[in-house]
Short mmCIF file of C-alpha atoms and ligand atoms in Angstrom, two decimals:
data_model
loop_
_atom_site.label_atom_id
_atom_site.label_comp_id
_atom_site.label_asym_id
_atom_site.label_seq_id
_atom_site.Cartn_x
_atom_site.Cartn_y
_atom_site.Cartn_z
CA MET C 1 -86.67 44.70 -73.64
CA ALA C 2 -84.56 41.63 -74.41
CA GLY C 3 -86.03 38.74 -76.43
CA ARG C 4 -86.87 36.00 -73.93
CA TYR C 5 -86.77 32.24 -74.49
CA ASP C 6 -86.94 29.15 -72.34
CA VAL C 7 -83.87 27.79 -74.12
CA ILE C 8 -81.13 29.43 -76.15
CA VAL C 9 -78.76 27.14 -78.02
CA LEU C 10 -75.46 28.60 -79.22
CA GLY C 11 -74.35 26.83 -82.42
CA ALA C 12 -76.56 25.51 -85.24
CA GLY C 13 -74.44 22.43 -85.84
CA ALA C 14 -75.38 18.78 -85.45
CA ALA C 15 -75.65 18.84 -81.65
CA GLY C 16 -77.27 22.27 -81.35
CA MET C 17 -80.01 21.57 -83.88
CA MET C 18 -80.79 18.20 -82.33
CA CYS C 19 -81.06 19.76 -78.88
CA ALA C 20 -83.30 22.57 -80.17
CA ILE C 21 -85.63 20.07 -81.88
CA ARG C 22 -86.14 18.04 -78.70
CA ALA C 23 -86.58 21.10 -76.47
CA GLY C 24 -89.04 22.61 -79.00
CA GLN C 25 -90.99 19.35 -79.17
CA ARG C 26 -91.38 19.55 -75.40
CA GLY C 27 -93.11 22.89 -75.81
CA ARG C 28 -90.15 25.04 -74.76
CA SER C 29 -89.61 28.32 -76.61
CA VAL C 30 -86.23 27.90 -78.29
CA ALA C 31 -83.81 30.07 -80.27
CA VAL C 32 -80.64 28.79 -81.95
CA LEU C 33 -77.93 31.39 -82.60
CA ASP C 34 -75.01 30.96 -84.99
CA HIS C 35 -72.48 33.36 -86.44
CA ALA C 36 -72.43 31.46 -89.72
CA ALA C 37 -74.56 32.21 -92.77
CA ALA C 38 -76.04 28.69 -92.86
CA PRO C 39 -76.74 25.95 -90.33
CA GLY C 40 -74.88 22.63 -90.29
CA GLU C 41 -71.91 23.61 -92.43
CA LYS C 42 -69.85 20.65 -91.14
CA ILE C 43 -72.70 18.29 -91.89
CA ARG C 44 -72.71 19.64 -95.45
CA ILE C 45 -69.04 18.76 -96.06
CA SER C 46 -69.04 15.56 -94.02
CA GLY C 47 -68.52 12.10 -95.43
CA GLY C 48 -67.31 13.51 -98.75
CA GLY C 49 -70.65 15.34 -99.16
CA ARG C 50 -72.75 12.28 -98.28
CA CYS C 51 -72.58 12.57 -94.46
CA ASN C 52 -71.66 9.43 -92.57
CA PHE C 53 -74.50 10.31 -90.21
CA THR C 54 -74.14 7.45 -87.72
CA ASN C 55 -72.54 4.11 -87.07
CA ILE C 56 -74.90 1.28 -86.35
CA HIS C 57 -72.35 -0.31 -83.97
CA ALA C 58 -71.67 2.87 -81.97
CA GLY C 59 -70.94 2.14 -78.31
CA PRO C 60 -68.82 3.66 -75.54
CA LYS C 61 -65.72 1.73 -76.68
CA ASN C 62 -65.63 3.83 -79.87
CA PHE C 63 -65.00 7.07 -77.97
CA LEU C 64 -62.00 8.70 -76.31
CA SER C 65 -62.50 10.64 -73.09
CA ALA C 66 -60.73 11.12 -69.78
CA ASN C 67 -63.81 9.32 -68.41
CA PRO C 68 -64.54 6.43 -70.79
CA HIS C 69 -67.86 5.73 -69.02
CA PHE C 70 -69.31 9.21 -69.42
CA ALA C 71 -70.84 8.74 -72.90
CA LYS C 72 -72.67 5.51 -71.93
CA SER C 73 -75.86 7.17 -70.73
CA ALA C 74 -76.34 9.48 -73.73
CA LEU C 75 -75.47 6.75 -76.23
CA ALA C 76 -77.98 4.38 -74.62
CA ARG C 77 -80.75 6.96 -74.49
CA PHE C 78 -80.51 8.08 -78.10
CA THR C 79 -79.19 5.28 -80.29
CA PRO C 80 -78.16 5.01 -83.96
CA LYS C 81 -81.54 3.32 -84.55
CA ASP C 82 -83.34 6.35 -83.12
CA PHE C 83 -81.52 8.63 -85.55
CA LEU C 84 -82.10 6.22 -88.41
CA ALA C 85 -85.84 6.26 -87.65
CA MET C 86 -85.78 10.04 -88.07
CA VAL C 87 -83.88 9.71 -91.37
CA GLU C 88 -86.39 7.16 -92.65
CA ASN C 89 -89.37 9.27 -91.51
CA HIS C 90 -88.06 11.97 -93.80
CA GLY C 91 -87.72 9.55 -96.70
CA ILE C 92 -83.94 10.03 -96.94
CA ALA C 93 -82.29 7.20 -98.87
CA TRP C 94 -79.24 5.74 -97.14
CA HIS C 95 -76.81 2.84 -97.37
CA GLU C 96 -74.23 1.07 -95.20
CA LYS C 97 -70.82 1.59 -96.72
CA THR C 98 -68.57 -0.51 -94.51
CA LEU C 99 -68.04 -1.30 -90.81
CA GLY C 100 -71.55 -0.11 -89.86
CA GLN C 101 -71.05 3.34 -91.39
CA LEU C 102 -74.35 4.78 -92.68
CA PHE C 103 -74.28 7.38 -95.45
CA CYS C 104 -76.90 9.32 -97.42
CA ASP C 105 -77.40 7.94 -100.92
CA ASN C 106 -77.71 11.45 -102.35
CA SER C 107 -76.41 14.36 -100.31
CA ALA C 108 -75.51 15.50 -96.81
CA LYS C 109 -77.87 18.39 -97.49
CA ASP C 110 -80.73 15.92 -96.95
CA ILE C 111 -79.70 15.67 -93.28
CA ILE C 112 -79.50 19.46 -92.90
CA ARG C 113 -82.93 19.82 -94.51
CA MET C 114 -84.33 17.17 -92.16
CA LEU C 115 -82.99 19.02 -89.11
CA THR C 116 -84.17 22.47 -90.23
CA ASP C 117 -87.62 21.03 -91.11
CA GLU C 118 -87.80 19.42 -87.67
CA MET C 119 -86.76 22.68 -86.01
CA ARG C 120 -89.46 24.55 -87.91
CA ALA C 121 -92.07 21.95 -86.93
CA ALA C 122 -91.00 22.29 -83.28
CA GLY C 123 -91.31 26.09 -83.45
CA VAL C 124 -87.57 26.74 -83.05
CA GLU C 125 -86.29 30.15 -84.12
CA LEU C 126 -83.02 30.01 -86.07
CA ARG C 127 -80.95 33.21 -85.93
CA LEU C 128 -77.97 33.16 -88.28
CA HIS C 129 -75.25 35.83 -88.79
CA THR C 130 -75.40 36.40 -85.03
CA GLU C 131 -72.18 37.12 -83.12
CA ILE C 132 -72.17 36.32 -79.42
CA VAL C 133 -70.67 39.27 -77.59
CA ALA C 134 -71.08 38.32 -73.93
CA ILE C 135 -72.86 35.87 -71.67
CA ASP C 136 -73.87 36.82 -68.15
CA PRO C 137 -75.82 34.89 -65.55
CA ILE C 138 -78.91 36.73 -64.32
CA ALA C 139 -79.28 37.03 -60.55
CA GLY C 140 -82.09 34.70 -59.55
CA GLY C 141 -81.63 32.39 -62.57
CA GLY C 142 -81.23 32.38 -66.31
CA TYR C 143 -78.74 33.94 -68.72
CA ARG C 144 -78.43 37.19 -70.65
CA ILE C 145 -76.74 36.86 -74.02
CA ALA C 146 -75.46 40.03 -75.65
CA THR C 147 -75.35 39.53 -79.43
CA SER C 148 -74.66 41.55 -82.55
CA ASP C 149 -78.45 41.45 -82.93
CA GLY C 150 -79.31 42.78 -79.47
CA ALA C 151 -79.69 41.20 -76.04
CA LEU C 152 -81.56 37.95 -75.43
CA GLU C 153 -82.47 36.10 -72.26
CA ALA C 154 -83.04 32.43 -71.54
CA THR C 155 -83.73 30.16 -68.61
CA SER C 156 -81.45 27.47 -70.07
CA LEU C 157 -78.34 28.08 -72.15
CA VAL C 158 -76.86 25.28 -74.25
CA ILE C 159 -73.34 25.67 -75.62
CA ALA C 160 -73.02 23.69 -78.87
CA THR C 161 -70.37 25.67 -80.73
CA GLY C 162 -68.15 22.68 -81.55
CA GLY C 163 -64.37 22.39 -81.35
CA LYS C 164 -61.37 24.02 -83.02
CA SER C 165 -61.15 21.87 -86.14
CA ILE C 166 -61.23 23.60 -89.53
CA PRO C 167 -61.04 27.27 -88.45
CA LYS C 168 -61.70 28.20 -92.10
CA MET C 169 -65.25 26.97 -91.53
CA GLY C 170 -65.89 29.16 -88.50
CA ALA C 171 -64.57 26.92 -85.70
CA THR C 172 -63.54 29.21 -82.86
CA GLY C 173 -62.92 27.33 -79.64
CA PHE C 174 -65.65 29.60 -78.23
CA ALA C 175 -67.10 26.89 -75.97
CA TYR C 176 -63.81 26.54 -74.10
CA ARG C 177 -63.74 30.27 -73.36
CA ILE C 178 -67.27 30.09 -71.97
CA ALA C 179 -66.28 27.10 -69.85
CA GLU C 180 -63.34 29.12 -68.49
CA GLN C 181 -65.59 32.10 -67.82
CA PHE C 182 -67.73 29.87 -65.59
CA GLY C 183 -64.67 28.35 -63.90
CA LEU C 184 -65.13 24.89 -65.42
CA PRO C 185 -62.21 22.51 -65.94
CA LEU C 186 -60.96 21.69 -69.44
CA VAL C 187 -59.12 18.64 -70.73
CA GLU C 188 -56.28 19.78 -72.98
CA THR C 189 -57.45 20.00 -76.60
CA ARG C 190 -55.63 18.38 -79.54
CA PRO C 191 -56.42 17.79 -83.21
CA GLY C 192 -57.89 14.31 -83.80
CA LEU C 193 -58.66 12.24 -86.90
CA VAL C 194 -55.86 14.07 -88.66
CA PRO C 195 -53.12 13.11 -91.18
CA LEU C 196 -49.64 12.66 -89.67
CA THR C 197 -46.57 14.39 -91.04
CA LEU C 198 -43.02 13.06 -91.42
CA ASP C 199 -39.60 14.64 -91.06
CA PRO C 200 -38.06 15.94 -94.31
CA GLN C 201 -35.56 13.06 -94.60
CA LEU C 202 -38.16 10.30 -94.40
CA LEU C 203 -40.55 12.33 -96.51
CA GLN C 204 -37.95 12.54 -99.25
CA ARG C 205 -37.46 8.76 -99.18
CA LEU C 206 -41.21 8.20 -99.35
CA ALA C 207 -41.87 10.91 -101.97
CA PRO C 208 -42.19 8.39 -104.86
CA LEU C 209 -45.00 6.67 -102.92
CA ALA C 210 -47.30 9.73 -102.73
CA GLY C 211 -50.78 8.78 -103.90
CA ILE C 212 -50.43 5.05 -103.16
CA ALA C 213 -53.06 3.42 -100.92
CA ALA C 214 -52.80 -0.01 -99.30
CA ALA C 215 -54.62 -2.09 -96.71
CA ALA C 216 -52.80 -1.72 -93.39
CA GLU C 217 -52.86 -2.22 -89.67
CA ILE C 218 -51.51 0.77 -87.77
CA ARG C 219 -50.62 0.19 -84.16
CA HIS C 220 -49.93 2.57 -81.28
CA GLY C 221 -49.30 0.69 -78.05
CA LYS C 222 -52.27 -1.59 -77.49
CA THR C 223 -54.50 0.24 -79.98
CA ALA C 224 -54.62 -0.87 -83.61
CA PHE C 225 -56.82 -0.08 -86.61
CA ARG C 226 -57.11 -2.08 -89.83
CA GLU C 227 -58.19 0.17 -92.67
CA ALA C 228 -56.61 1.86 -95.67
CA LEU C 229 -53.28 3.71 -95.45
CA LEU C 230 -52.49 6.52 -97.88
CA PHE C 231 -49.05 7.98 -98.66
CA THR C 232 -49.28 11.74 -99.29
CA HIS C 233 -46.89 14.58 -100.16
CA ARG C 234 -46.88 15.62 -96.50
CA GLY C 235 -46.79 12.23 -94.80
CA LEU C 236 -49.33 9.52 -94.00
CA SER C 237 -53.10 9.65 -94.22
CA GLY C 238 -56.08 7.39 -94.95
CA PRO C 239 -58.64 6.07 -92.45
CA ALA C 240 -56.15 3.87 -90.54
CA ILE C 241 -53.86 6.86 -89.89
CA LEU C 242 -56.72 9.22 -89.01
CA GLN C 243 -57.95 6.66 -86.47
CA ILE C 244 -54.57 6.15 -84.81
CA SER C 245 -53.84 9.91 -84.84
CA SER C 246 -56.35 10.36 -82.01
CA TYR C 247 -54.21 8.09 -79.81
CA TRP C 248 -50.79 9.28 -81.01
CA ARG C 249 -48.77 11.88 -79.08
CA GLU C 250 -45.75 13.93 -80.20
CA GLY C 251 -42.59 11.82 -79.99
CA ASP C 252 -44.44 8.49 -80.13
CA GLU C 253 -43.76 5.77 -82.67
CA ILE C 254 -46.43 3.90 -84.60
CA THR C 255 -46.04 0.50 -86.25
CA VAL C 256 -47.26 0.00 -89.78
CA ALA C 257 -48.16 -3.44 -91.14
CA ILE C 258 -49.05 -3.39 -94.82
CA GLU C 259 -51.45 -6.09 -96.08
CA PRO C 260 -51.81 -7.47 -92.54
CA ASP C 261 -54.04 -10.35 -93.66
CA ILE C 262 -51.27 -11.83 -95.78
CA ASP C 263 -48.33 -13.82 -94.38
CA ILE C 264 -45.71 -12.18 -96.55
CA PHE C 265 -42.84 -14.49 -95.54
CA ILE C 266 -44.81 -17.61 -96.49
CA THR C 267 -46.01 -15.97 -99.71
CA LEU C 268 -42.43 -15.07 -100.68
CA LYS C 269 -41.20 -18.57 -99.83
CA THR C 270 -43.91 -20.08 -102.01
CA ALA C 271 -43.02 -17.67 -104.81
CA ARG C 272 -39.33 -18.68 -104.50
CA GLN C 273 -40.28 -22.32 -104.86
CA ALA C 274 -42.52 -21.68 -107.85
CA ASN C 275 -40.18 -19.36 -109.72
CA GLY C 276 -36.68 -18.94 -108.34
CA ARG C 277 -35.61 -16.71 -111.19
CA GLN C 278 -37.94 -13.82 -110.49
CA SER C 279 -36.72 -11.00 -108.25
CA ALA C 280 -37.98 -10.48 -104.69
CA GLN C 281 -39.32 -7.14 -105.81
CA THR C 282 -41.44 -8.78 -108.53
CA ALA C 283 -42.71 -11.40 -106.10
CA LEU C 284 -43.59 -8.69 -103.58
CA ALA C 285 -45.36 -6.72 -106.30
CA GLU C 286 -47.86 -9.59 -106.51
CA ILE C 287 -49.02 -8.49 -103.03
CA LEU C 288 -48.23 -4.76 -102.86
CA PRO C 289 -48.48 -1.87 -105.34
CA LYS C 290 -45.37 -1.96 -107.56
CA ARG C 291 -43.76 1.22 -106.22
CA LEU C 292 -44.26 0.06 -102.66
CA ALA C 293 -42.67 -3.32 -103.46
CA GLN C 294 -39.72 -1.51 -105.02
CA HIS C 295 -39.40 0.79 -102.00
CA PHE C 296 -39.22 -2.09 -99.50
CA ALA C 297 -37.00 -4.36 -101.62
CA GLU C 298 -34.52 -1.56 -102.29
CA GLY C 299 -34.74 -0.35 -98.70
CA GLU C 300 -33.63 -3.79 -97.49
CA GLY C 301 -30.96 -3.99 -100.20
CA ILE C 302 -32.54 -7.13 -101.62
CA SER C 303 -31.83 -7.63 -105.32
CA GLY C 304 -31.17 -10.58 -107.59
CA ASN C 305 -33.05 -13.84 -108.01
CA MET C 306 -35.40 -15.17 -105.38
CA ALA C 307 -33.49 -18.47 -105.54
CA ASP C 308 -30.50 -16.64 -104.03
CA GLN C 309 -32.45 -15.25 -101.05
CA PRO C 310 -32.15 -17.34 -97.89
CA ASP C 311 -35.17 -17.52 -95.54
CA ARG C 312 -33.48 -14.94 -93.32
CA ARG C 313 -33.55 -12.33 -96.10
CA LEU C 314 -37.19 -13.06 -96.93
CA GLN C 315 -38.07 -12.75 -93.24
CA GLN C 316 -36.23 -9.43 -93.14
CA LEU C 317 -38.24 -8.19 -96.13
CA ALA C 318 -41.52 -9.38 -94.61
CA ALA C 319 -40.68 -7.60 -91.35
CA ALA C 320 -39.88 -4.38 -93.22
CA VAL C 321 -43.36 -4.48 -94.77
CA GLN C 322 -45.29 -5.65 -91.72
CA ALA C 323 -43.43 -4.34 -88.70
CA TRP C 324 -42.40 -0.95 -89.98
CA PRO C 325 -41.72 1.52 -87.13
CA VAL C 326 -42.54 5.09 -88.10
CA LYS C 327 -42.03 8.17 -85.94
CA PRO C 328 -44.32 10.92 -87.26
CA SER C 329 -42.94 14.42 -86.79
CA GLY C 330 -46.35 15.95 -86.15
CA SER C 331 -49.88 16.22 -87.48
CA GLU C 332 -51.51 18.52 -90.00
CA GLY C 333 -53.23 20.21 -87.06
CA TYR C 334 -56.65 21.81 -86.78
CA ARG C 335 -56.47 22.94 -90.41
CA THR C 336 -57.48 19.46 -91.56
CA ALA C 337 -58.42 17.62 -88.34
CA GLU C 338 -61.95 16.22 -88.42
CA VAL C 339 -62.39 16.62 -84.69
CA THR C 340 -60.97 18.18 -81.54
CA LEU C 341 -59.95 15.83 -78.75
CA GLY C 342 -60.36 16.98 -75.16
CA GLY C 343 -62.58 19.91 -74.23
CA VAL C 344 -65.02 20.59 -71.41
CA ASP C 345 -64.14 18.10 -68.66
CA THR C 346 -66.95 15.58 -68.26
CA ALA C 347 -66.31 15.59 -64.50
CA CYS C 348 -68.28 18.84 -64.28
CA LEU C 349 -71.25 17.58 -66.35
CA ASP C 350 -74.21 15.37 -65.49
CA SER C 351 -73.99 12.41 -67.91
CA LYS C 352 -77.80 12.10 -68.10
CA THR C 353 -78.45 15.70 -69.17
CA LEU C 354 -75.10 17.33 -70.08
CA GLN C 355 -75.97 20.08 -67.60
CA VAL C 356 -73.15 21.58 -65.55
CA LYS C 357 -73.51 19.93 -62.14
CA THR C 358 -72.94 23.11 -60.19
CA ILE C 359 -74.61 25.65 -62.51
CA PRO C 360 -78.34 25.16 -63.12
CA GLY C 361 -79.47 25.82 -66.70
CA LEU C 362 -76.02 25.71 -68.33
CA PHE C 363 -75.34 22.82 -70.73
CA PHE C 364 -72.41 21.79 -72.98
CA ILE C 365 -73.03 19.31 -75.82
CA GLY C 366 -71.38 17.88 -78.93
CA GLU C 367 -67.76 18.20 -79.91
CA CYS C 368 -66.83 20.83 -77.31
CA VAL C 369 -67.19 18.17 -74.60
CA ASP C 370 -64.30 15.80 -73.86
CA VAL C 371 -65.91 12.91 -75.77
CA THR C 372 -64.43 12.16 -79.18
CA GLY C 373 -65.43 9.36 -81.50
CA TRP C 374 -63.51 7.23 -83.95
CA LEU C 375 -63.80 7.88 -87.65
CA GLY C 376 -66.95 6.33 -89.10
CA GLY C 377 -70.12 8.19 -88.03
CA TYR C 378 -69.40 8.04 -84.30
CA ASN C 379 -68.90 11.78 -83.86
CA PHE C 380 -72.28 12.62 -85.32
CA GLN C 381 -73.87 9.94 -83.13
CA TRP C 382 -72.37 11.69 -80.09
CA ALA C 383 -73.66 15.05 -81.37
CA TRP C 384 -77.20 13.64 -81.87
CA ALA C 385 -77.23 11.76 -78.55
CA SER C 386 -75.79 14.53 -76.39
CA GLY C 387 -78.04 17.07 -78.13
CA HIS C 388 -81.13 14.95 -77.64
CA ILE C 389 -80.67 14.34 -73.92
CA ALA C 390 -79.84 17.99 -73.25
CA GLY C 391 -82.99 18.91 -75.19
CA GLU C 392 -84.96 16.64 -72.88
CA ALA C 393 -83.72 18.53 -69.84
CA ALA C 394 -83.16 22.15 -70.93
P1 FDA G 401 -70.31 21.78 -85.19
O1 FDA G 401 -68.93 22.22 -85.45
O2 FDA G 401 -70.99 20.90 -86.17
O3 FDA G 401 -71.25 23.05 -84.98
C1 FDA G 401 -70.86 24.17 -84.25
C2 FDA G 401 -71.66 25.37 -84.72
O4 FDA G 401 -71.35 26.47 -83.86
C3 FDA G 401 -71.30 25.80 -86.13
O5 FDA G 401 -72.49 25.99 -86.87
C4 FDA G 401 -70.53 27.11 -85.94
O6 FDA G 401 -70.75 28.04 -86.99
C5 FDA G 401 -71.11 27.62 -84.62
N1 FDA G 401 -70.18 28.49 -83.88
C6 FDA G 401 -68.90 28.24 -83.57
N2 FDA G 401 -68.38 29.26 -82.88
C7 FDA G 401 -69.37 30.18 -82.75
C8 FDA G 401 -69.44 31.46 -82.15
N3 FDA G 401 -68.38 32.00 -81.53
N4 FDA G 401 -70.61 32.14 -82.21
C9 FDA G 401 -71.70 31.61 -82.84
N5 FDA G 401 -71.68 30.41 -83.43
C10 FDA G 401 -70.53 29.69 -83.38
N6 FDA G 401 -68.39 13.04 -88.19
C11 FDA G 401 -69.13 11.95 -88.48
O7 FDA G 401 -69.68 11.33 -87.57
N7 FDA G 401 -69.27 11.53 -89.78
C12 FDA G 401 -68.69 12.19 -90.82
O8 FDA G 401 -68.89 11.83 -91.99
C13 FDA G 401 -67.87 13.31 -90.53
N8 FDA G 401 -67.19 13.96 -91.51
C14 FDA G 401 -66.46 15.08 -91.23
C15 FDA G 401 -65.77 15.73 -92.25
C16 FDA G 401 -65.03 16.87 -91.99
C17 FDA G 401 -64.26 17.54 -93.08
C18 FDA G 401 -64.99 17.39 -90.65
C19 FDA G 401 -64.24 18.64 -90.33
C20 FDA G 401 -65.66 16.72 -89.64
C21 FDA G 401 -66.39 15.56 -89.90
N9 FDA G 401 -67.05 14.87 -88.88
C22 FDA G 401 -67.77 13.74 -89.19
C23 FDA G 401 -67.06 15.36 -87.49
C24 FDA G 401 -68.37 16.12 -87.24
O9 FDA G 401 -68.55 17.08 -88.27
C25 FDA G 401 -68.37 16.81 -85.88
O10 FDA G 401 -68.06 15.88 -84.89
C26 FDA G 401 -69.73 17.44 -85.59
O11 FDA G 401 -70.06 18.36 -86.60
C27 FDA G 401 -69.74 18.14 -84.24
O12 FDA G 401 -71.00 18.69 -84.06
P2 FDA G 401 -71.21 19.96 -83.12
O13 FDA G 401 -72.64 20.35 -83.31
O14 FDA G 401 -70.70 19.71 -81.77
O15 FDA G 401 -70.27 21.11 -83.74
#
């Protein structure tokens, strides 16, 4: 005789646990299955170990999806404040770091403990080390799940197994295979929030800059992010690059503006007036890290005293620093990507419940759905919100 539940959730990540809590609170019998040895492994490593668990400003504009309106309902029905109330109920200390990003003061493990405590209180059964072998609809309703631990049955089945990012941590792309099994459309998946790589020639020229960080605006078409830029041994990283990487496509160019709040031409002109005998490189090093100043001054072939540089040359130098076209050769891929773009096409899901419109009792939530947030706590907010509303309906 198979174990029988009202709701089975596949994946004990952020979305799956949230869904299980809500369904359990409603009096549903719930089991969460995961092949991993511990729940919430991505929560544990998130935000540098402190989990950027939400963003107080999260709204639909902070998400990428083929249907930009799809996330509205979930985000409105379970807000950052709702999650924060849960965090505070559990006495977890938190702080706002920057740009509305909320982090734990102590450890991401506090969030995992909160979720597992809530699951326990809601009577949810957590089954770890469980491989999913097959899923079959039962004639007349419900689902049979063959697992390494025997067969289970449920009226509602919630797929919350995440995306493809960081395969080393157990990411499998399993949800997409289940979607295909049920004939559901997928939006092509791509690594998102990922460092960008450069071709060997450019990389060689930029090698001396590895390790340098600077304030920057990175632009791709009409989209731009102002945050830190980091030069690495493989290419470009830092929050500004991770953000733009979700919009970038192979072959596209991005435009880098370093220290975008400073008018570099005016600053150089003023420096020339004040001290004509210093070099342009020295004047630029008042604004940029020294090695970066050297890179741009040498790159533009500008040497000698500032007094000898006409406006045109200073403008040229300013443009090199603030309108720098870069054509990345690729990205670091799923190995380091924080999220997976694309996924289960929202066209087949009900935005109020995350249930498949044409298949009663089957739900997809969290990262496996074609809703992807910016860097900064947005992806967890989507996981909590989509999990919560599915838990209300499953
Ligand atoms: P998630 O991946 O969390 O959970 C899926 C679960 O399903 C896992 O427990 C997995 O073991 C299980 N599973 C997968 N395949 C299975 C199978 N075949 N059988 C059984 N179980 C299976 N976001 C944010 O908002 N703030 C942040 O600070 C960070 N930081 C961060 C750092 C790093 C390094 C990464 C990689 C990602 C982040 N993120 C983030 C993104 C965030 O972690 C991500 O969006 C959510 O964890 C997605 O939640 P899900 O529950 O959808 O999937």
